[in-house]
Coordinates of C-alpha atoms in Angstrom, one line a residue:
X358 CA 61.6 87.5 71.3
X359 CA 62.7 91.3 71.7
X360 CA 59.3 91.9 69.5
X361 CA 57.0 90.3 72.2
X362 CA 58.8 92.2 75.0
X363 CA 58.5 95.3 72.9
X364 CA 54.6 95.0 72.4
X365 CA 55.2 94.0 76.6
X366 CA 56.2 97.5 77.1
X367 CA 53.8 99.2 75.1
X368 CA 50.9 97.6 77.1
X369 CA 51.8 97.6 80.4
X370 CA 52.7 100.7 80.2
X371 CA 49.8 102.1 77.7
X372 CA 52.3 103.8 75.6
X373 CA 50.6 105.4 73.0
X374 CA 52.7 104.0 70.2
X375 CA 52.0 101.9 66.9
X376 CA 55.0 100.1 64.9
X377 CA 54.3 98.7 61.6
X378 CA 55.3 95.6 60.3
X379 CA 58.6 95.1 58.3
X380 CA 56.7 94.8 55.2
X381 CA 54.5 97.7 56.3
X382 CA 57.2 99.7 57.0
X383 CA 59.0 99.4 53.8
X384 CA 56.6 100.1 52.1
X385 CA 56.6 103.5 53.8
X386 CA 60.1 103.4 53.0
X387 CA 59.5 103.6 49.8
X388 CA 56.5 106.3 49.9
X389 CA 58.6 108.4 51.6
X390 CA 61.6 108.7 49.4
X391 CA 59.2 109.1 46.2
X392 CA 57.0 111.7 48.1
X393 CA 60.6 113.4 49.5
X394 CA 61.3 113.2 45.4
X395 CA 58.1 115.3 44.2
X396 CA 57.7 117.3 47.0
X397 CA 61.6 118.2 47.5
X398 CA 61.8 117.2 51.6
X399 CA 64.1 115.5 53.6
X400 CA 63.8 113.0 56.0
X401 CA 65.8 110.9 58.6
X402 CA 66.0 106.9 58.7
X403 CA 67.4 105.6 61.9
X404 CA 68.2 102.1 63.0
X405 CA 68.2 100.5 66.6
X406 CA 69.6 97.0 66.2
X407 CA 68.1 94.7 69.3
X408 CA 71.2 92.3 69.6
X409 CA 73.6 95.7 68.9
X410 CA 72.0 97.1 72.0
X411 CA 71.6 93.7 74.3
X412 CA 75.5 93.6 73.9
X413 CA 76.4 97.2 75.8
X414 CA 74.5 96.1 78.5
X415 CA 75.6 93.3 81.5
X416 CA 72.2 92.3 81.7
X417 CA 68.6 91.6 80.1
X418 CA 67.6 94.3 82.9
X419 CA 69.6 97.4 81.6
X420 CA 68.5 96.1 77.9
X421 CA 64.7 96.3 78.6
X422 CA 65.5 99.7 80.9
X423 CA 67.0 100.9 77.8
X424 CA 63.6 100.0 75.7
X425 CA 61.1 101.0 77.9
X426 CA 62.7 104.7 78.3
X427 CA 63.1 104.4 74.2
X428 CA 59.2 103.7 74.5
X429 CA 58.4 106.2 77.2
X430 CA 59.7 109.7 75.7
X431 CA 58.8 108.5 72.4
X432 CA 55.3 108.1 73.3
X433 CA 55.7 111.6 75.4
X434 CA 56.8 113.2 72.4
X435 CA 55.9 111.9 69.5
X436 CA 54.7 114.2 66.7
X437 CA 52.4 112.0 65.2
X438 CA 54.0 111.7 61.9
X439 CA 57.2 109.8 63.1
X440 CA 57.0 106.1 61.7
X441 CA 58.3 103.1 63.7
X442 CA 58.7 99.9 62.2
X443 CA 60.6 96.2 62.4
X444 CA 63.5 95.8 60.4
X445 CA 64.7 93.1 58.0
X446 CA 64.5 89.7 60.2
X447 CA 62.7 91.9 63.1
X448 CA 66.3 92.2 63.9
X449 CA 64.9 95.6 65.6
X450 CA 63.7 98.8 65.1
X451 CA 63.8 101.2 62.2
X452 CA 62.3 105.2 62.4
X453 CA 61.2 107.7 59.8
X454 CA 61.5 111.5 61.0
X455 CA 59.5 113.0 58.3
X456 CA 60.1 115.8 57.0
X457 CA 63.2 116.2 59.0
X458 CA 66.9 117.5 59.0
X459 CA 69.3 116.1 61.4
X460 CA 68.1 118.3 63.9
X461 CA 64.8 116.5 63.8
X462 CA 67.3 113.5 65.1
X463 CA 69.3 115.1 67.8
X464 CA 65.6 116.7 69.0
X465 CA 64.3 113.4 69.4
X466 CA 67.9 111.9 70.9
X467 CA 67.8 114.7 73.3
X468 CA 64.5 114.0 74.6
X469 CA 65.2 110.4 74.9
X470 CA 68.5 111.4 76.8
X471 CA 66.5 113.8 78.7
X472 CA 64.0 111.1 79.8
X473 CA 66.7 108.3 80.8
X474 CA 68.5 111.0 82.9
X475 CA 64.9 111.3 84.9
X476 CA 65.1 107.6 85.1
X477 CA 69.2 107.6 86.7
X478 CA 69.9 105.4 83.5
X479 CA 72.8 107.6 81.7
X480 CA 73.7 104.5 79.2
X481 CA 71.7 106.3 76.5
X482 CA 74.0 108.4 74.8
X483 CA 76.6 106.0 74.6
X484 CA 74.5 104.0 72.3
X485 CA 73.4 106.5 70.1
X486 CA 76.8 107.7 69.4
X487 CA 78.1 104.6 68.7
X488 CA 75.8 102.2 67.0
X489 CA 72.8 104.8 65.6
X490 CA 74.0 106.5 62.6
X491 CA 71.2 108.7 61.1
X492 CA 71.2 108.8 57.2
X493 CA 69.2 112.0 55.8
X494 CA 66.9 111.7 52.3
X495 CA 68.6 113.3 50.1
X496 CA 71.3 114.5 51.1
X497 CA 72.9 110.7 51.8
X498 CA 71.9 110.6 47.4
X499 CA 73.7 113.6 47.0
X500 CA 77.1 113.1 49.3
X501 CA 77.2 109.7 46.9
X502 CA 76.9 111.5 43.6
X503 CA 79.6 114.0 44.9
X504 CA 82.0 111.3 46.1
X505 CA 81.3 109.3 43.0
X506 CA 81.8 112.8 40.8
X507 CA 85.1 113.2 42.5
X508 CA 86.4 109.8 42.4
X509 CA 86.1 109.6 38.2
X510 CA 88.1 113.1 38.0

């Protein structure tokens, strides 16, 4: 359902913004940790889970505020490279910064911020600091192999 009212958004609106399919998007998943691999570059995965989000809101309203400002400085901003896709179950959204640090994150959280403060909707930042938690390729590998190093000594 939150898929229809997504694509809903995109063309009422005429946001200028393509999201692939889960199995599409995996599949870019997986390009992009083997191209990260050869070419020694990072990126940031996100996750915006639909039903996670529904429930900080009191109503469908705020919810579908919340996605077409998501959808509005995203298509205002996008670099062109960023990669949107459904999730396992379409259970919601999943983003590739490529070749991206955390900063590439908080530049893209502060524009959304910046664009739901234009629309008086200040709910934004609670979300992202408590249910998006950006995971950065390869660093994420190598905090594992440290923790894992540490734990056998």
């Amino acid at each position: 359902m939150m898929k229809e009212q997504l694509f809903n958004l995109i063309g009422k609106y005429r946001f200028n913004i393509s999201i692939y399919t889960k199995e599409l998007f995996e599949r870019r998943c997986q390009e992009e940790i083997i191209r990260s691999d050869e070419d020694n570059t990072s990126f940031v995965y996100l996750e915006f889970n639909f039903d996670q989000i529904a429930r900080k809101f009191d109503n469908e309203e705020d919810n579908l505020k919340f996605w077409k400002i998501f959808m509005e400085a995203l298509a205002k901003n996008n670099r062109g490279c960023d990669i949107i896709g459904f999730i396992e179950n379409e259970a919601g959204l999943g983003m590739l910064l490529l070749d991206s640090k955390i900063e590439g994150w908080l530049r893209v959280r502060g524009r959304i911020e910046q664009t739901a403060n234009m629309n008086n909707f200040p709910h934004v930042s609670n979300i992202f600091s408590t249910l998006v938690v950006p995971i950065v390729y390869p660093a994420c590998i190598q905090d594992m192999q440290q923790k894992a190093a540490s734990a056998s000594t």
